[in-house]
Amino acid sequence: MKTITYDSLRAEHAWMIVSDQLQQRNNMLAKGIAYMERNPTELPMASRLMMLRYHLKMSLRQLTQEARKNAQTVEHADRLHQQWLHVHQLFFLLRQIDTELNRATDENGTFRSWIDSLGGRVYRSALVHLN
């Protein structure tokens, strides 16, 4: 039986926030790729965004598999620690994705204009207080 504590709820809430942020980045990358593919001169940036999206998906898959495996073998007392470790790994991935998106935005005017046209609706800052 899993005991629910305030600390475990905080970890779960942090996981939900970072997961939501990662899903937003995935959606934004998909839309950005589709937008950049419309113009043949922007195919290199579309490819770059595809690689970034691939990195995001594969990293998420790997981190999730590791977390599931660890959840089955970890003692009850260490579960909360493992939850926070997983959240921090996801947050690190989110920061990596944001860094690469910022770099792409700085380097490509078409992508920057598209991001600016979103008006902050999709892209929110990853400055989330996790613990």
mmCIF file with all atom_site columns, N, CA and C in Angstrom, residues 56-118:
data_model
loop_
_atom_site.group_PDB
_atom_site.id
_atom_site.type_symbol
_atom_site.label_atom_id
_atom_site.label_alt_id
_atom_site.label_comp_id
_atom_site.label_asym_id
_atom_site.label_entity_id
_atom_site.label_seq_id
_atom_site.pdbx_PDB_ins_code
_atom_site.Cartn_x
_atom_site.Cartn_y
_atom_site.Cartn_z
_atom_site.occupancy
_atom_site.B_iso_or_equiv
_atom_site.pdbx_formal_charge
_atom_site.auth_seq_id
_atom_site.auth_comp_id
_atom_site.auth_asym_id
_atom_site.auth_atom_id
_atom_site.pdbx_PDB_model_num
ATOM 1   N N  . LEU A 1 56  ? 13.949 14.858 -27.151 1.00 0.00 ? 56  LEU A N  1
ATOM 2   C CA . LEU A 1 56  ? 12.969 14.990 -26.079 1.00 0.00 ? 56  LEU A CA 1
ATOM 3   C C  . LEU A 1 56  ? 12.210 13.681 -25.874 1.00 0.00 ? 56  LEU A C  1
ATOM 4   N N  . LYS A 1 57  ? 11.704 13.108 -26.951 1.00 0.00 ? 57  LYS A N  1
ATOM 5   C CA . LYS A 1 57  ? 10.905 11.882 -26.835 1.00 0.00 ? 57  LYS A CA 1
ATOM 6   C C  . LYS A 1 57  ? 11.732 10.704 -26.331 1.00 0.00 ? 57  LYS A C  1
ATOM 7   N N  . MET A 1 58  ? 12.932 10.541 -26.870 1.00 0.00 ? 58  MET A N  1
ATOM 8   C CA . MET A 1 58  ? 13.765 9.407  -26.452 1.00 0.00 ? 58  MET A CA 1
ATOM 9   C C  . MET A 1 58  ? 14.227 9.571  -25.006 1.00 0.00 ? 58  MET A C  1
ATOM 10  N N  . SER A 1 59  ? 14.569 10.771 -24.611 1.00 0.00 ? 59  SER A N  1
ATOM 11  C CA . SER A 1 59  ? 14.985 11.006 -23.230 1.00 0.00 ? 59  SER A CA 1
ATOM 12  C C  . SER A 1 59  ? 13.836 10.743 -22.269 1.00 0.00 ? 59  SER A C  1
ATOM 13  N N  . LEU A 1 60  ? 12.643 11.194 -22.632 1.00 0.00 ? 60  LEU A N  1
ATOM 14  C CA . LEU A 1 60  ? 11.469 10.930 -21.792 1.00 0.00 ? 60  LEU A CA 1
ATOM 15  C C  . LEU A 1 60  ? 11.212 9.436  -21.658 1.00 0.00 ? 60  LEU A C  1
ATOM 16  N N  . ARG A 1 61  ? 11.310 8.737  -22.772 1.00 0.00 ? 61  ARG A N  1
ATOM 17  C CA . ARG A 1 61  ? 11.091 7.286  -22.755 1.00 0.00 ? 61  ARG A CA 1
ATOM 18  C C  . ARG A 1 61  ? 12.100 6.608  -21.820 1.00 0.00 ? 61  ARG A C  1
ATOM 19  N N  . GLN A 1 62  ? 13.364 6.981  -21.943 1.00 0.00 ? 62  GLN A N  1
ATOM 20  C CA . GLN A 1 62  ? 14.410 6.383  -21.118 1.00 0.00 ? 62  GLN A CA 1
ATOM 21  C C  . GLN A 1 62  ? 14.210 6.708  -19.640 1.00 0.00 ? 62  GLN A C  1
ATOM 22  N N  . LEU A 1 63  ? 13.941 7.974  -19.332 1.00 0.00 ? 63  LEU A N  1
ATOM 23  C CA . LEU A 1 63  ? 13.747 8.364  -17.934 1.00 0.00 ? 63  LEU A CA 1
ATOM 24  C C  . LEU A 1 63  ? 12.527 7.675  -17.325 1.00 0.00 ? 63  LEU A C  1
ATOM 25  N N  . THR A 1 64  ? 11.478 7.529  -18.110 1.00 0.00 ? 64  THR A N  1
ATOM 26  C CA . THR A 1 64  ? 10.269 6.873  -17.619 1.00 0.00 ? 64  THR A CA 1
ATOM 27  C C  . THR A 1 64  ? 10.514 5.392  -17.355 1.00 0.00 ? 64  THR A C  1
ATOM 28  N N  . GLN A 1 65  ? 11.218 4.740  -18.261 1.00 0.00 ? 65  GLN A N  1
ATOM 29  C CA . GLN A 1 65  ? 11.534 3.320  -18.052 1.00 0.00 ? 65  GLN A CA 1
ATOM 30  C C  . GLN A 1 65  ? 12.380 3.128  -16.800 1.00 0.00 ? 65  GLN A C  1
ATOM 31  N N  . GLU A 1 66  ? 13.374 3.997  -16.628 1.00 0.00 ? 66  GLU A N  1
ATOM 32  C CA . GLU A 1 66  ? 14.224 3.897  -15.435 1.00 0.00 ? 66  GLU A CA 1
ATOM 33  C C  . GLU A 1 66  ? 13.421 4.132  -14.163 1.00 0.00 ? 66  GLU A C  1
ATOM 34  N N  . ALA A 1 67  ? 12.539 5.111  -14.190 1.00 0.00 ? 67  ALA A N  1
ATOM 35  C CA . ALA A 1 67  ? 11.732 5.416  -13.005 1.00 0.00 ? 67  ALA A CA 1
ATOM 36  C C  . ALA A 1 67  ? 10.812 4.254  -12.660 1.00 0.00 ? 67  ALA A C  1
ATOM 37  N N  . ARG A 1 68  ? 10.220 3.634  -13.663 1.00 0.00 ? 68  ARG A N  1
ATOM 38  C CA . ARG A 1 68  ? 9.343  2.485  -13.413 1.00 0.00 ? 68  ARG A CA 1
ATOM 39  C C  . ARG A 1 68  ? 10.110 1.310  -12.828 1.00 0.00 ? 68  ARG A C  1
ATOM 40  N N  . LYS A 1 69  ? 11.292 1.083  -13.384 1.00 0.00 ? 69  LYS A N  1
ATOM 41  C CA . LYS A 1 69  ? 12.115 -0.026 -12.893 1.00 0.00 ? 69  LYS A CA 1
ATOM 42  C C  . LYS A 1 69  ? 12.531 0.238  -11.446 1.00 0.00 ? 69  LYS A C  1
ATOM 43  N N  . ASN A 1 70  ? 12.948 1.471  -11.172 1.00 0.00 ? 70  ASN A N  1
ATOM 44  C CA . ASN A 1 70  ? 13.372 1.815  -9.813  1.00 0.00 ? 70  ASN A CA 1
ATOM 45  C C  . ASN A 1 70  ? 12.211 1.769  -8.826  1.00 0.00 ? 70  ASN A C  1
ATOM 46  N N  . ALA A 1 71  ? 11.017 2.126  -9.255  1.00 0.00 ? 71  ALA A N  1
ATOM 47  C CA . ALA A 1 71  ? 9.856  2.132  -8.361  1.00 0.00 ? 71  ALA A CA 1
ATOM 48  C C  . ALA A 1 71  ? 9.544  0.729  -7.855  1.00 0.00 ? 71  ALA A C  1
ATOM 49  N N  . GLN A 1 72  ? 9.841  -0.265 -8.647  1.00 0.00 ? 72  GLN A N  1
ATOM 50  C CA . GLN A 1 72  ? 9.562  -1.647 -8.249  1.00 0.00 ? 72  GLN A CA 1
ATOM 51  C C  . GLN A 1 72  ? 10.607 -2.196 -7.288  1.00 0.00 ? 72  GLN A C  1
ATOM 52  N N  . THR A 1 73  ? 11.819 -1.682 -7.343  1.00 0.00 ? 73  THR A N  1
ATOM 53  C CA . THR A 1 73  ? 12.902 -2.239 -6.538  1.00 0.00 ? 73  THR A CA 1
ATOM 54  C C  . THR A 1 73  ? 13.283 -1.383 -5.336  1.00 0.00 ? 73  THR A C  1
ATOM 55  N N  . VAL A 1 74  ? 12.764 -0.158 -5.266  1.00 0.00 ? 74  VAL A N  1
ATOM 56  C CA . VAL A 1 74  ? 13.165 0.776  -4.207  1.00 0.00 ? 74  VAL A CA 1
ATOM 57  C C  . VAL A 1 74  ? 12.353 0.518  -2.944  1.00 0.00 ? 74  VAL A C  1
ATOM 58  N N  . GLU A 1 75  ? 13.041 0.588  -1.838  1.00 0.00 ? 75  GLU A N  1
ATOM 59  C CA . GLU A 1 75  ? 12.371 0.458  -0.539  1.00 0.00 ? 75  GLU A CA 1
ATOM 60  C C  . GLU A 1 75  ? 11.437 1.643  -0.333  1.00 0.00 ? 75  GLU A C  1
ATOM 61  N N  . HIS A 1 76  ? 10.420 1.441  0.477   1.00 0.00 ? 76  HIS A N  1
ATOM 62  C CA . HIS A 1 76  ? 9.410  2.472  0.714   1.00 0.00 ? 76  HIS A CA 1
ATOM 63  C C  . HIS A 1 76  ? 10.040 3.796  1.168   1.00 0.00 ? 76  HIS A C  1
ATOM 64  N N  . ALA A 1 77  ? 11.016 3.724  2.051   1.00 0.00 ? 77  ALA A N  1
ATOM 65  C CA . ALA A 1 77  ? 11.642 4.938  2.593   1.00 0.00 ? 77  ALA A CA 1
ATOM 66  C C  . ALA A 1 77  ? 12.355 5.748  1.521   1.00 0.00 ? 77  ALA A C  1
ATOM 67  N N  . ASP A 1 78  ? 12.835 5.097  0.478   1.00 0.00 ? 78  ASP A N  1
ATOM 68  C CA . ASP A 1 78  ? 13.576 5.801  -0.571  1.00 0.00 ? 78  ASP A CA 1
ATOM 69  C C  . ASP A 1 78  ? 12.695 6.244  -1.740  1.00 0.00 ? 78  ASP A C  1
ATOM 70  N N  . ARG A 1 79  ? 11.408 5.898  -1.709  1.00 0.00 ? 79  ARG A N  1
ATOM 71  C CA . ARG A 1 79  ? 10.518 6.238  -2.830  1.00 0.00 ? 79  ARG A CA 1
ATOM 72  C C  . ARG A 1 79  ? 10.420 7.731  -3.072  1.00 0.00 ? 79  ARG A C  1
ATOM 73  N N  . LEU A 1 80  ? 10.280 8.496  -1.997  1.00 0.00 ? 80  LEU A N  1
ATOM 74  C CA . LEU A 1 80  ? 10.161 9.948  -2.139  1.00 0.00 ? 80  LEU A CA 1
ATOM 75  C C  . LEU A 1 80  ? 11.432 10.526 -2.759  1.00 0.00 ? 80  LEU A C  1
ATOM 76  N N  . HIS A 1 81  ? 12.558 10.030 -2.305  1.00 0.00 ? 81  HIS A N  1
ATOM 77  C CA . HIS A 1 81  ? 13.826 10.477 -2.881  1.00 0.00 ? 81  HIS A CA 1
ATOM 78  C C  . HIS A 1 81  ? 13.876 10.166 -4.373  1.00 0.00 ? 81  HIS A C  1
ATOM 79  N N  . GLN A 1 82  ? 13.444 8.976  -4.752  1.00 0.00 ? 82  GLN A N  1
ATOM 80  C CA . GLN A 1 82  ? 13.434 8.579  -6.161  1.00 0.00 ? 82  GLN A CA 1
ATOM 81  C C  . GLN A 1 82  ? 12.454 9.431  -6.973  1.00 0.00 ? 82  GLN A C  1
ATOM 82  N N  . GLN A 1 83  ? 11.311 9.777  -6.371  1.00 0.00 ? 83  GLN A N  1
ATOM 83  C CA . GLN A 1 83  ? 10.350 10.650 -7.050  1.00 0.00 ? 83  GLN A CA 1
ATOM 84  C C  . GLN A 1 83  ? 11.000 11.994 -7.374  1.00 0.00 ? 83  GLN A C  1
ATOM 85  N N  . TRP A 1 84  ? 11.656 12.571 -6.384  1.00 0.00 ? 84  TRP A N  1
ATOM 86  C CA . TRP A 1 84  ? 12.295 13.874 -6.595  1.00 0.00 ? 84  TRP A CA 1
ATOM 87  C C  . TRP A 1 84  ? 13.437 13.775 -7.599  1.00 0.00 ? 84  TRP A C  1
ATOM 88  N N  . LEU A 1 85  ? 14.165 12.698 -7.556  1.00 0.00 ? 85  LEU A N  1
ATOM 89  C CA . LEU A 1 85  ? 15.241 12.498 -8.527  1.00 0.00 ? 85  LEU A CA 1
ATOM 90  C C  . LEU A 1 85  ? 14.676 12.499 -9.943  1.00 0.00 ? 85  LEU A C  1
ATOM 91  N N  . HIS A 1 86  ? 13.577 11.786 -10.145 1.00 0.00 ? 86  HIS A N  1
ATOM 92  C CA . HIS A 1 86  ? 12.930 11.737 -11.451 1.00 0.00 ? 86  HIS A CA 1
ATOM 93  C C  . HIS A 1 86  ? 12.452 13.136 -11.869 1.00 0.00 ? 86  HIS A C  1
ATOM 94  N N  . VAL A 1 87  ? 11.846 13.872 -10.961 1.00 0.00 ? 87  VAL A N  1
ATOM 95  C CA . VAL A 1 87  ? 11.385 15.236 -11.266 1.00 0.00 ? 87  VAL A CA 1
ATOM 96  C C  . VAL A 1 87  ? 12.558 16.104 -11.686 1.00 0.00 ? 87  VAL A C  1
ATOM 97  N N  . HIS A 1 88  ? 13.656 16.017 -10.960 1.00 0.00 ? 88  HIS A N  1
ATOM 98  C CA . HIS A 1 88  ? 14.831 16.832 -11.284 1.00 0.00 ? 88  HIS A CA 1
ATOM 99  C C  . HIS A 1 88  ? 15.438 16.430 -12.630 1.00 0.00 ? 88  HIS A C  1
ATOM 100 N N  . GLN A 1 89  ? 15.420 15.151 -12.952 1.00 0.00 ? 89  GLN A N  1
ATOM 101 C CA . GLN A 1 89  ? 15.905 14.718 -14.266 1.00 0.00 ? 89  GLN A CA 1
ATOM 102 C C  . GLN A 1 89  ? 15.023 15.278 -15.375 1.00 0.00 ? 89  GLN A C  1
ATOM 103 N N  . LEU A 1 90  ? 13.713 15.252 -15.167 1.00 0.00 ? 90  LEU A N  1
ATOM 104 C CA . LEU A 1 90  ? 12.793 15.825 -16.155 1.00 0.00 ? 90  LEU A CA 1
ATOM 105 C C  . LEU A 1 90  ? 12.985 17.333 -16.284 1.00 0.00 ? 90  LEU A C  1
ATOM 106 N N  . PHE A 1 91  ? 13.200 17.994 -15.158 1.00 0.00 ? 91  PHE A N  1
ATOM 107 C CA . PHE A 1 91  ? 13.430 19.435 -15.180 1.00 0.00 ? 91  PHE A CA 1
ATOM 108 C C  . PHE A 1 91  ? 14.720 19.769 -15.923 1.00 0.00 ? 91  PHE A C  1
ATOM 109 N N  . PHE A 1 92  ? 15.752 18.960 -15.730 1.00 0.00 ? 92  PHE A N  1
ATOM 110 C CA . PHE A 1 92  ? 17.004 19.156 -16.451 1.00 0.00 ? 92  PHE A CA 1
ATOM 111 C C  . PHE A 1 92  ? 16.773 19.009 -17.957 1.00 0.00 ? 92  PHE A C  1
ATOM 112 N N  . LEU A 1 93  ? 15.986 18.003 -18.356 1.00 0.00 ? 93  LEU A N  1
ATOM 113 C CA . LEU A 1 93  ? 15.645 17.819 -19.763 1.00 0.00 ? 93  LEU A CA 1
ATOM 114 C C  . LEU A 1 93  ? 14.885 19.041 -20.283 1.00 0.00 ? 93  LEU A C  1
ATOM 115 N N  . LEU A 1 94  ? 13.954 19.553 -19.507 1.00 0.00 ? 94  LEU A N  1
ATOM 116 C CA . LEU A 1 94  ? 13.198 20.739 -19.895 1.00 0.00 ? 94  LEU A CA 1
ATOM 117 C C  . LEU A 1 94  ? 14.134 21.928 -20.115 1.00 0.00 ? 94  LEU A C  1
ATOM 118 N N  . ARG A 1 95  ? 15.088 22.102 -19.228 1.00 0.00 ? 95  ARG A N  1
ATOM 119 C CA . ARG A 1 95  ? 16.055 23.202 -19.391 1.00 0.00 ? 95  ARG A CA 1
ATOM 120 C C  . ARG A 1 95  ? 16.905 23.016 -20.642 1.00 0.00 ? 95  ARG A C  1
ATOM 121 N N  . GLN A 1 96  ? 17.281 21.767 -20.941 1.00 0.00 ? 96  GLN A N  1
ATOM 122 C CA . GLN A 1 96  ? 18.040 21.499 -22.172 1.00 0.00 ? 96  GLN A CA 1
ATOM 123 C C  . GLN A 1 96  ? 17.224 21.885 -23.404 1.00 0.00 ? 96  GLN A C  1
ATOM 124 N N  . ILE A 1 97  ? 15.966 21.483 -23.425 1.00 0.00 ? 97  ILE A N  1
ATOM 125 C CA . ILE A 1 97  ? 15.089 21.787 -24.557 1.00 0.00 ? 97  ILE A CA 1
ATOM 126 C C  . ILE A 1 97  ? 14.926 23.297 -24.690 1.00 0.00 ? 97  ILE A C  1
ATOM 127 N N  . ASP A 1 98  ? 14.691 23.980 -23.584 1.00 0.00 ? 98  ASP A N  1
ATOM 128 C CA . ASP A 1 98  ? 14.530 25.441 -23.624 1.00 0.00 ? 98  ASP A CA 1
ATOM 129 C C  . ASP A 1 98  ? 15.792 26.141 -24.105 1.00 0.00 ? 98  ASP A C  1
ATOM 130 N N  . THR A 1 99  ? 16.940 25.647 -23.690 1.00 0.00 ? 99  THR A N  1
ATOM 131 C CA . THR A 1 99  ? 18.211 26.233 -24.135 1.00 0.00 ? 99  THR A CA 1
ATOM 132 C C  . THR A 1 99  ? 18.348 26.105 -25.648 1.00 0.00 ? 99  THR A C  1
ATOM 133 N N  . GLU A 1 100 ? 18.044 24.924 -26.168 1.00 0.00 ? 100 GLU A N  1
ATOM 134 C CA . GLU A 1 100 ? 18.144 24.711 -27.614 1.00 0.00 ? 100 GLU A CA 1
ATOM 135 C C  . GLU A 1 100 ? 17.092 25.515 -28.378 1.00 0.00 ? 100 GLU A C  1
ATOM 136 N N  . LEU A 1 101 ? 15.898 25.631 -27.832 1.00 0.00 ? 101 LEU A N  1
ATOM 137 C CA . LEU A 1 101 ? 14.874 26.454 -28.478 1.00 0.00 ? 101 LEU A CA 1
ATOM 138 C C  . LEU A 1 101 ? 15.279 27.922 -28.499 1.00 0.00 ? 101 LEU A C  1
ATOM 139 N N  . ASN A 1 102 ? 15.849 28.393 -27.404 1.00 0.00 ? 102 ASN A N  1
ATOM 140 C CA . ASN A 1 102 ? 16.331 29.781 -27.361 1.00 0.00 ? 102 ASN A CA 1
ATOM 141 C C  . ASN A 1 102 ? 17.456 30.010 -28.363 1.00 0.00 ? 102 ASN A C  1
ATOM 142 N N  . ARG A 1 103 ? 18.349 29.048 -28.472 1.00 0.00 ? 103 ARG A N  1
ATOM 143 C CA . ARG A 1 103 ? 19.445 29.149 -29.440 1.00 0.00 ? 103 ARG A CA 1
ATOM 144 C C  . ARG A 1 103 ? 18.891 29.200 -30.864 1.00 0.00 ? 103 ARG A C  1
ATOM 145 N N  . ALA A 1 104 ? 17.935 28.332 -31.174 1.00 0.00 ? 104 ALA A N  1
ATOM 146 C CA . ALA A 1 104 ? 17.322 28.321 -32.509 1.00 0.00 ? 104 ALA A CA 1
ATOM 147 C C  . ALA A 1 104 ? 16.597 29.633 -32.781 1.00 0.00 ? 104 ALA A C  1
ATOM 148 N N  . THR A 1 105 ? 15.936 30.165 -31.777 1.00 0.00 ? 105 THR A N  1
ATOM 149 C CA . THR A 1 105 ? 15.228 31.438 -31.917 1.00 0.00 ? 105 THR A CA 1
ATOM 150 C C  . THR A 1 105 ? 16.206 32.578 -32.189 1.00 0.00 ? 105 THR A C  1
ATOM 151 N N  . ASP A 1 106 ? 17.328 32.565 -31.503 1.00 0.00 ? 106 ASP A N  1
ATOM 152 C CA . ASP A 1 106 ? 18.348 33.598 -31.713 1.00 0.00 ? 106 ASP A CA 1
ATOM 153 C C  . ASP A 1 106 ? 18.963 33.518 -33.106 1.00 0.00 ? 106 ASP A C  1
ATOM 154 N N  . GLU A 1 107 ? 19.103 32.306 -33.630 1.00 0.00 ? 107 GLU A N  1
ATOM 155 C CA . GLU A 1 107 ? 19.822 32.103 -34.889 1.00 0.00 ? 107 GLU A CA 1
ATOM 156 C C  . GLU A 1 107 ? 18.948 32.169 -36.137 1.00 0.00 ? 107 GLU A C  1
ATOM 157 N N  . ASN A 1 108 ? 17.631 32.087 -35.980 1.00 0.00 ? 108 ASN A N  1
ATOM 158 C CA . ASN A 1 108 ? 16.773 32.017 -37.162 1.00 0.00 ? 108 ASN A CA 1
ATOM 159 C C  . ASN A 1 108 ? 15.616 33.006 -37.047 1.00 0.00 ? 108 ASN A C  1
ATOM 160 N N  . GLY A 1 109 ? 15.617 34.002 -37.925 1.00 0.00 ? 109 GLY A N  1
ATOM 161 C CA . GLY A 1 109 ? 14.601 35.045 -37.901 1.00 0.00 ? 109 GLY A CA 1
ATOM 162 C C  . GLY A 1 109 ? 13.198 34.532 -38.171 1.00 0.00 ? 109 GLY A C  1
ATOM 163 N N  . THR A 1 110 ? 13.067 33.575 -39.072 1.00 0.00 ? 110 THR A N  1
ATOM 164 C CA . THR A 1 110 ? 11.742 33.026 -39.393 1.00 0.00 ? 110 THR A CA 1
ATOM 165 C C  . THR A 1 110 ? 11.170 32.302 -38.176 1.00 0.00 ? 110 THR A C  1
ATOM 166 N N  . PHE A 1 111 ? 11.995 31.510 -37.528 1.00 0.00 ? 111 PHE A N  1
ATOM 167 C CA . PHE A 1 111 ? 11.536 30.789 -36.336 1.00 0.00 ? 111 PHE A CA 1
ATOM 168 C C  . PHE A 1 111 ? 11.219 31.777 -35.218 1.00 0.00 ? 111 PHE A C  1
ATOM 169 N N  . ARG A 1 112 ? 12.062 32.803 -35.061 1.00 0.00 ? 112 ARG A N  1
ATOM 170 C CA . ARG A 1 112 ? 11.836 33.823 -34.036 1.00 0.00 ? 112 ARG A CA 1
ATOM 171 C C  . ARG A 1 112 ? 10.494 34.525 -34.265 1.00 0.00 ? 112 ARG A C  1
ATOM 172 N N  . SER A 1 113 ? 10.205 34.882 -35.523 1.00 0.00 ? 113 SER A N  1
ATOM 173 C CA . SER A 1 113 ? 8.933  35.547 -35.841 1.00 0.00 ? 113 SER A CA 1
ATOM 174 C C  . SER A 1 113 ? 7.747  34.637 -35.513 1.00 0.00 ? 113 SER A C  1
ATOM 175 N N  . TRP A 1 114 ? 7.901  33.352 -35.833 1.00 0.00 ? 114 TRP A N  1
ATOM 176 C CA . TRP A 1 114 ? 6.827  32.419 -35.540 1.00 0.00 ? 114 TRP A CA 1
ATOM 177 C C  . TRP A 1 114 ? 6.608  32.303 -34.031 1.00 0.00 ? 114 TRP A C  1
ATOM 178 N N  . ILE A 1 115 ? 7.692  32.177 -33.270 1.00 0.00 ? 115 ILE A N  1
ATOM 179 C CA . ILE A 1 115 ? 7.592  32.097 -31.803 1.00 0.00 ? 115 ILE A CA 1
ATOM 180 C C  . ILE A 1 115 ? 6.929  33.364 -31.262 1.00 0.00 ? 115 ILE A C  1
ATOM 181 N N  . ASP A 1 116 ? 7.351  34.527 -31.772 1.00 0.00 ? 116 ASP A N  1
ATOM 182 C CA . ASP A 1 116 ? 6.769  35.793 -31.316 1.00 0.00 ? 116 ASP A CA 1
ATOM 183 C C  . ASP A 1 116 ? 5.277  35.869 -31.631 1.00 0.00 ? 116 ASP A C  1
ATOM 184 N N  . SER A 1 117 ? 4.864  35.268 -32.736 1.00 0.00 ? 117 SER A N  1
ATOM 185 C CA . SER A 1 117 ? 3.453  35.299 -33.122 1.00 0.00 ? 117 SER A CA 1
ATOM 186 C C  . SER A 1 117 ? 2.579  34.477 -32.178 1.00 0.00 ? 117 SER A C  1
ATOM 187 N N  . LEU A 1 118 ? 3.198  33.572 -31.437 1.00 0.00 ? 118 LEU A N  1
ATOM 188 C CA . LEU A 1 118 ? 2.438  32.761 -30.484 1.00 0.00 ? 118 LEU A CA 1
ATOM 189 C C  . LEU A 1 118 ? 1.976  33.586 -29.292 1.00 0.00 ? 118 LEU A C  1
#
